[in-house]
CSV table of C-alpha atoms in Angstrom, one decimal:
chain,number,residue,atom,x,y,z
A,847,UNK,CA,14.0,-26.5,-115.0
A,848,UNK,CA,13.9,-24.7,-118.3
A,849,UNK,CA,17.1,-23.2,-119.6
A,850,UNK,CA,18.0,-20.8,-122.3
A,851,UNK,CA,21.1,-20.6,-124.4
A,852,UNK,CA,23.6,-17.8,-123.6
A,853,UNK,CA,26.0,-17.0,-126.5
A,854,UNK,CA,28.2,-14.9,-124.2
A,855,UNK,CA,28.8,-18.0,-122.1
A,856,UNK,CA,29.6,-20.3,-124.9
A,857,UNK,CA,27.7,-23.5,-125.2
A,858,UNK,CA,26.6,-23.5,-121.6
A,859,UNK,CA,23.1,-22.8,-120.4
A,860,UNK,CA,21.7,-20.7,-117.6
A,861,UNK,CA,18.3,-21.0,-115.8
A,862,UNK,CA,15.3,-19.4,-117.3
A,863,UNK,CA,14.6,-17.2,-114.3
A,864,UNK,CA,18.1,-15.6,-114.5
A,865,UNK,CA,17.2,-12.3,-116.2
A,866,UNK,CA,20.5,-10.5,-115.5
A,867,UNK,CA,22.5,-9.6,-118.5
A,868,UNK,CA,25.9,-11.3,-118.8
A,869,UNK,CA,28.8,-9.2,-117.6
A,870,UNK,CA,30.5,-7.4,-120.5
A,871,UNK,CA,33.5,-5.3,-120.9
A,872,UNK,CA,34.5,-2.7,-123.4
A,873,UNK,CA,38.2,-3.5,-123.2
A,874,UNK,CA,40.2,-6.5,-124.2
A,875,UNK,CA,41.2,-9.2,-121.7
A,876,UNK,CA,44.8,-7.9,-121.8
A,877,UNK,CA,43.6,-4.5,-120.7
A,878,UNK,CA,41.6,-6.1,-117.9
A,879,UNK,CA,44.6,-7.9,-116.6
A,880,UNK,CA,46.7,-4.7,-116.8
A,881,UNK,CA,44.0,-2.9,-114.7
A,882,UNK,CA,44.1,-5.6,-112.1
A,883,UNK,CA,47.9,-5.5,-112.0
A,884,UNK,CA,47.9,-1.7,-111.6
A,885,UNK,CA,45.5,-1.8,-108.6
A,886,UNK,CA,46.9,-5.0,-106.9
A,887,UNK,CA,48.4,-4.5,-103.5
A,888,UNK,CA,52.1,-4.9,-102.9
A,889,UNK,CA,52.6,-6.2,-99.4
A,890,UNK,CA,56.4,-5.9,-99.7
A,891,UNK,CA,56.0,-2.1,-100.2
A,892,UNK,CA,53.5,-1.9,-97.3
A,893,UNK,CA,55.8,-3.7,-94.8
A,894,UNK,CA,58.7,-1.6,-96.0
A,895,UNK,CA,56.8,1.6,-95.4
A,896,UNK,CA,55.6,0.5,-92.0
A,897,UNK,CA,59.1,-0.5,-91.0
A,898,UNK,CA,60.5,2.8,-92.1
A,899,UNK,CA,57.7,4.7,-90.2
A,900,UNK,CA,58.4,2.7,-87.0
A,901,UNK,CA,62.1,3.3,-87.1
A,902,UNK,CA,61.7,7.0,-87.9
A,903,UNK,CA,59.2,7.4,-85.0
A,904,UNK,CA,61.7,5.7,-82.6
A,905,UNK,CA,64.4,8.1,-83.7
A,906,UNK,CA,62.2,11.2,-83.4
A,907,UNK,CA,61.0,10.2,-80.0
A,908,UNK,CA,64.5,9.5,-78.8
A,909,UNK,CA,65.5,12.9,-80.0
A,910,UNK,CA,62.6,14.5,-78.2
A,911,UNK,CA,63.4,12.5,-75.0
A,912,UNK,CA,66.9,13.7,-75.2
A,913,UNK,CA,65.9,17.3,-75.6
A,914,UNK,CA,63.4,17.1,-72.8
A,915,UNK,CA,65.8,15.5,-70.4
A,916,UNK,CA,68.3,18.2,-71.2
A,917,UNK,CA,65.9,20.8,-69.7
A,918,UNK,CA,65.8,19.0,-66.3
A,919,UNK,CA,68.1,20.6,-63.7
A,920,UNK,CA,67.6,18.8,-60.3
A,921,UNK,CA,70.0,21.3,-58.6
A,922,UNK,CA,68.5,24.4,-60.1
A,923,UNK,CA,65.2,26.2,-60.5
A,924,UNK,CA,65.1,26.2,-64.3
A,925,UNK,CA,63.3,22.8,-64.6
A,926,UNK,CA,59.9,23.1,-66.3
A,927,UNK,CA,56.8,22.1,-64.4
A,928,UNK,CA,55.6,18.5,-64.7
A,929,UNK,CA,52.5,19.6,-66.5
A,930,UNK,CA,54.6,21.5,-69.1
A,931,UNK,CA,56.8,18.4,-69.6
A,932,UNK,CA,53.8,16.2,-70.0
A,933,UNK,CA,52.2,18.5,-72.6
A,934,UNK,CA,55.4,18.9,-74.5
A,935,UNK,CA,55.9,15.1,-74.6
A,936,UNK,CA,52.4,14.7,-75.9
A,937,UNK,CA,52.7,17.3,-78.6
A,938,UNK,CA,56.1,15.9,-79.7
A,939,UNK,CA,54.6,12.4,-79.9
A,940,UNK,CA,51.8,13.6,-82.1
A,941,UNK,CA,54.2,15.6,-84.4
A,942,UNK,CA,56.7,12.7,-84.7
A,943,UNK,CA,53.8,10.3,-85.5
A,944,UNK,CA,52.6,12.5,-88.3
A,945,UNK,CA,56.1,12.9,-89.8
A,946,UNK,CA,56.8,9.2,-89.5
A,947,UNK,CA,53.5,8.3,-91.1
A,948,UNK,CA,54.2,10.6,-94.0
A,949,UNK,CA,57.6,9.2,-94.6
A,950,UNK,CA,56.4,5.6,-94.4
A,951,UNK,CA,53.4,6.3,-96.7
A,952,UNK,CA,55.7,8.0,-99.2
A,953,UNK,CA,58.1,5.0,-99.2
A,954,UNK,CA,55.2,2.5,-99.5
A,955,UNK,CA,53.7,4.4,-102.4
A,956,UNK,CA,57.0,4.6,-104.2
A,957,UNK,CA,58.0,1.0,-103.7
A,958,UNK,CA,54.6,-0.2,-104.8
A,959,UNK,CA,55.6,0.8,-108.4
A,960,UNK,CA,52.1,1.8,-109.2
A,961,UNK,CA,51.5,4.7,-111.6
A,962,UNK,CA,48.1,5.3,-110.2
A,963,UNK,CA,47.9,8.1,-107.6
A,964,UNK,CA,45.0,6.5,-105.7
A,965,UNK,CA,46.6,3.0,-105.6
A,966,UNK,CA,49.9,4.5,-104.3
A,967,UNK,CA,47.9,6.5,-101.7
A,968,UNK,CA,46.2,3.4,-100.5
A,969,UNK,CA,49.5,1.7,-100.1
A,970,UNK,CA,50.6,4.6,-97.9
A,971,UNK,CA,47.4,4.3,-95.9
A,972,UNK,CA,47.8,0.6,-95.3
A,973,UNK,CA,51.4,1.0,-94.3
A,974,UNK,CA,50.2,3.5,-91.7
A,975,UNK,CA,47.6,1.0,-90.4
A,976,UNK,CA,50.2,-1.7,-90.0
A,977,UNK,CA,52.6,0.6,-88.2
A,978,UNK,CA,49.8,1.8,-85.9
A,979,UNK,CA,48.8,-1.8,-85.0
A,980,UNK,CA,52.4,-2.6,-84.1
A,981,UNK,CA,52.8,0.5,-82.0
A,982,UNK,CA,49.6,-0.2,-80.1
A,983,UNK,CA,50.6,-3.8,-79.5
A,984,UNK,CA,53.9,-2.7,-78.0
A,985,UNK,CA,52.3,0.0,-76.0
A,986,UNK,CA,49.8,-2.4,-74.5
A,987,UNK,CA,52.7,-4.9,-73.8
A,988,UNK,CA,54.7,-2.2,-72.1
A,989,UNK,CA,51.8,-1.0,-69.9
A,990,UNK,CA,50.8,-4.5,-68.9
A,991,UNK,CA,54.4,-5.4,-68.1
A,992,UNK,CA,54.5,-8.2,-70.6
A,993,UNK,CA,57.5,-6.7,-72.3
A,994,UNK,CA,59.8,-6.9,-69.3
A,995,UNK,CA,63.0,-7.6,-71.1
A,996,UNK,CA,62.8,-6.8,-74.8
A,997,UNK,CA,64.0,-9.3,-77.3
A,998,UNK,CA,65.2,-6.8,-79.9
A,999,UNK,CA,66.4,-3.3,-79.9
A,1000,UNK,CA,63.4,-2.0,-81.9
A,1001,UNK,CA,60.8,-3.6,-79.5
A,1002,UNK,CA,62.8,-2.2,-76.5
A,1003,UNK,CA,62.9,1.3,-78.0
A,1004,UNK,CA,59.2,1.4,-78.8
A,1005,UNK,CA,58.3,-0.2,-75.4
A,1006,UNK,CA,60.3,2.5,-73.7
A,1007,UNK,CA,58.4,5.1,-75.6
A,1008,UNK,CA,55.2,3.5,-74.4
A,1009,UNK,CA,56.3,3.7,-70.8
A,1010,UNK,CA,57.4,7.3,-71.3
A,1011,UNK,CA,54.0,8.2,-72.8
A,1012,UNK,CA,52.2,6.4,-69.9
A,1013,UNK,CA,54.5,8.2,-67.4
A,1014,UNK,CA,53.6,11.5,-69.0
A,1015,UNK,CA,49.9,10.9,-68.6
A,1016,UNK,CA,50.4,9.8,-65.0
A,1017,UNK,CA,52.4,12.9,-64.3
A,1018,UNK,CA,49.7,15.1,-65.7
A,1019,UNK,CA,47.1,13.3,-63.6
A,1020,UNK,CA,49.1,13.6,-60.4
A,1021,UNK,CA,49.7,17.2,-61.1
A,1022,UNK,CA,46.0,17.8,-61.5
A,1023,UNK,CA,45.3,15.9,-58.3
A,1024,UNK,CA,48.3,16.0,-56.0
A,1025,UNK,CA,46.4,14.7,-53.0
A,1026,UNK,CA,46.0,11.2,-54.4
A,1027,UNK,CA,49.1,9.8,-52.8
A,1028,UNK,CA,48.2,11.3,-49.4
A,1029,UNK,CA,44.8,9.6,-49.0
A,1030,UNK,CA,45.2,7.1,-46.1
A,1031,UNK,CA,43.2,5.2,-43.5
A,1032,UNK,CA,41.2,7.9,-41.6
A,1033,UNK,CA,41.4,5.7,-38.4
A,1034,UNK,CA,45.2,5.3,-38.4
A,1035,UNK,CA,45.9,8.6,-36.6
A,1036,UNK,CA,43.3,7.8,-34.0
A,1037,UNK,CA,44.8,4.3,-33.4
A,1038,UNK,CA,48.3,5.9,-33.0
A,1039,UNK,CA,46.9,8.3,-30.3
A,1040,UNK,CA,45.1,5.5,-28.5
A,1041,UNK,CA,48.2,3.2,-28.4
A,1042,UNK,CA,50.6,5.9,-27.4
A,1043,UNK,CA,48.8,6.6,-24.1
A,1044,UNK,CA,48.2,3.0,-23.0
A,1045,UNK,CA,49.8,1.7,-19.7
A,1046,UNK,CA,49.2,-0.8,-17.0
A,1047,UNK,CA,50.2,-4.4,-16.3
A,1048,UNK,CA,49.4,-5.7,-19.8
A,1049,UNK,CA,49.8,-2.8,-22.2
A,1050,UNK,CA,49.5,-4.8,-25.4
A,1051,UNK,CA,46.1,-6.3,-24.4
A,1052,UNK,CA,44.9,-2.9,-23.2
A,1053,UNK,CA,46.0,-1.3,-26.4
A,1054,UNK,CA,44.2,-3.9,-28.6
A,1055,UNK,CA,41.0,-3.7,-26.6
A,1056,UNK,CA,41.0,0.1,-26.7
A,1057,UNK,CA,41.7,0.2,-30.4
A,1058,UNK,CA,39.0,-2.4,-31.2
A,1059,UNK,CA,36.4,-0.6,-29.0
A,1060,UNK,CA,37.3,2.8,-30.5
A,1061,UNK,CA,37.1,1.4,-34.1
A,1062,UNK,CA,33.6,0.0,-33.3
A,1063,UNK,CA,32.6,3.4,-31.9
A,1064,UNK,CA,33.6,5.5,-34.9
A,1065,UNK,CA,32.4,3.0,-37.5
A,1066,UNK,CA,29.4,1.5,-35.8
A,1067,UNK,CA,25.7,2.0,-36.5
A,1068,UNK,CA,24.1,5.3,-35.4
A,1069,UNK,CA,21.4,3.4,-33.5
A,1070,UNK,CA,23.9,1.8,-31.2
A,1071,UNK,CA,26.2,4.8,-31.0
A,1072,UNK,CA,25.7,5.5,-27.3
A,1073,UNK,CA,26.3,1.8,-26.3
A,1074,UNK,CA,29.5,1.4,-28.3
A,1075,UNK,CA,30.8,4.8,-27.3
A,1076,UNK,CA,30.4,3.9,-23.6
A,1077,UNK,CA,32.3,0.6,-24.2
A,1078,UNK,CA,35.0,2.5,-26.0
A,1079,UNK,CA,35.2,5.0,-23.1
A,1080,UNK,CA,35.6,2.2,-20.5
A,1081,UNK,CA,38.3,0.5,-22.5
A,1082,UNK,CA,40.1,3.8,-23.1
A,1083,UNK,CA,40.0,4.7,-19.4
A,1084,UNK,CA,41.5,1.3,-18.5
A,1085,UNK,CA,44.2,1.5,-21.2
A,1086,UNK,CA,45.3,5.1,-20.4
A,1087,UNK,CA,44.5,5.0,-16.6
A,1088,UNK,CA,42.3,8.1,-16.8
A,1089,UNK,CA,38.9,8.9,-15.4
A,1090,UNK,CA,35.9,7.7,-17.4
A,1091,UNK,CA,34.6,11.2,-17.9
A,1092,UNK,CA,37.8,12.2,-19.6
A,1093,UNK,CA,37.7,9.1,-21.7
A,1094,UNK,CA,34.2,9.9,-22.8
A,1095,UNK,CA,35.4,13.3,-23.9
A,1096,UNK,CA,38.2,11.8,-25.9
A,1097,UNK,CA,35.9,9.3,-27.5
A,1098,UNK,CA,33.7,12.2,-28.7
A,1099,UNK,CA,36.8,14.0,-30.1
A,1100,UNK,CA,38.0,10.9,-31.8
A,1101,UNK,CA,34.6,10.3,-33.4
A,1102,UNK,CA,34.4,13.9,-34.7
A,1103,UNK,CA,38.0,13.6,-36.0
A,1104,UNK,CA,37.1,10.4,-37.8
A,1105,UNK,CA,34.1,11.9,-39.5
A,1106,UNK,CA,36.0,15.0,-40.6
A,1107,UNK,CA,38.9,12.9,-41.9
A,1108,UNK,CA,36.6,10.5,-43.7
A,1109,UNK,CA,34.8,13.4,-45.4
A,1110,UNK,CA,38.1,15.0,-46.5
A,1111,UNK,CA,39.3,11.6,-47.9
A,1112,UNK,CA,36.1,11.2,-49.9
A,1113,UNK,CA,36.4,14.7,-51.3
A,1114,UNK,CA,40.1,14.1,-52.2
A,1115,UNK,CA,39.2,10.8,-53.9
A,1116,UNK,CA,36.4,12.4,-55.9
A,1117,UNK,CA,38.7,15.2,-57.1
A,1118,UNK,CA,41.4,12.7,-58.0
A,1119,UNK,CA,38.9,10.6,-59.9
A,1120,UNK,CA,37.6,13.6,-61.8
A,1121,UNK,CA,41.1,14.8,-62.7
A,1122,UNK,CA,42.1,11.3,-63.9
A,1123,UNK,CA,39.0,10.9,-66.0
A,1124,UNK,CA,39.4,14.4,-67.5
A,1125,UNK,CA,43.0,13.7,-68.3
A,1126,UNK,CA,42.2,10.3,-69.8
A,1127,UNK,CA,39.4,11.9,-71.9
A,1128,UNK,CA,41.7,14.6,-73.3
A,1129,UNK,CA,44.5,12.0,-74.0
A,1130,UNK,CA,42.0,9.9,-75.9
A,1131,UNK,CA,40.7,12.8,-78.0
A,1132,UNK,CA,44.2,14.0,-78.8
A,1133,UNK,CA,45.2,10.5,-79.7
A,1134,UNK,CA,42.3,10.1,-82.0
A,1135,UNK,CA,43.1,13.4,-83.7
A,1136,UNK,CA,46.8,12.4,-84.1
A,1137,UNK,CA,45.7,9.1,-85.7
A,1138,UNK,CA,43.5,10.8,-88.2
A,1139,UNK,CA,46.2,13.3,-89.1
A,1140,UNK,CA,48.7,10.5,-89.4
A,1141,UNK,CA,46.4,8.6,-91.7
A,1142,UNK,CA,45.9,11.6,-93.9
A,1143,UNK,CA,49.6,12.3,-94.0
A,1144,UNK,CA,50.4,8.7,-95.1
A,1145,UNK,CA,47.7,8.7,-97.8
A,1146,UNK,CA,48.6,12.0,-99.4
A,1147,UNK,CA,52.3,11.2,-99.2
A,1148,UNK,CA,51.7,7.9,-100.9
A,1149,UNK,CA,49.8,9.7,-103.7
A,1150,UNK,CA,52.7,12.0,-104.3
A,1151,UNK,CA,55.0,9.0,-104.6
A,1152,UNK,CA,53.2,7.4,-107.5
A,1153,UNK,CA,55.8,6.5,-110.2
A,1154,UNK,CA,55.7,7.6,-113.8
A,1155,UNK,CA,54.8,4.7,-116.2
A,1156,UNK,CA,57.7,3.3,-118.1
A,1157,UNK,CA,57.1,3.7,-121.9
A,1158,UNK,CA,59.0,1.7,-124.5
A,1159,UNK,CA,59.7,3.8,-127.5
A,1160,UNK,CA,59.4,2.5,-131.0
A,1161,UNK,CA,60.4,3.9,-134.3
A,1162,UNK,CA,58.1,6.6,-135.5
A,1163,UNK,CA,56.1,6.8,-132.2
A,1164,UNK,CA,55.9,10.4,-130.8
A,1165,UNK,CA,57.0,10.8,-127.2
A,1166,UNK,CA,54.2,12.1,-125.0
A,1167,UNK,CA,54.6,14.7,-122.3
A,1168,UNK,CA,55.5,13.2,-119.0
A,1169,UNK,CA,53.2,13.6,-116.1
A,1170,UNK,CA,53.9,16.6,-113.9
């Protein structure tokens, strides 16, 4: 392969097909090294800012938790509603996150020792990212139950905040759909009525037979409804020692009751699912907005923390005006 000489690369040679011009610089190598040093990341400053942001957020959320609990009066009527408490906890979480991000970003930008505003701002942004990852890790650990007994005070505090945030979301969801906890087996009331009226020489066997026949009647196929209903009426008549005609009437009533209860339970489950999905969607949107605001606060706080360059004065050199 043919090669050509490249004076910029010394005595070495480069391939003939390499038409790109050699990289050149208008500054000296010392100035290049200074540029790299000014824009190099300082991980010590980043971790210091992230630590400060985490500790400040713990303090602010403990303060908000204390204020919120002080408004609860179990014996009085002045306690705010659960939805108001959940909304207040969410807003305070967002505000405290922004304040903590700004403080951590400022500290990271200052400790980086960079006179460049953009570089100091990037230090603040990265410290916010590190703190956010730590918080989300502890939140996921708290929700999944992996952080049962915290090993340190900091992890315990942040884990407790995660449980509090999760409890706030759950409270709002239950407030929006209070019927979630009351959804039960629609056949349970019918079974209780059948068992309460059983008598005879072997009440337990009669009860079980009547309950099984009644369950088959209310949950069976419509094509065999007449057959299973008749079997249920016969079993119910034996269990309760009543005429078959009266038992058939009760079977029809139980079947209608089961259909109404089932329809009501389905409607309650649908409303509960809609309320939970709506609450989770709002929480996700507010969480994304809070993260964006926290990132912006950390970046601009870091920019304001850029240090002034240290100038060594020499004889006869005029002193320039310091940066505002």
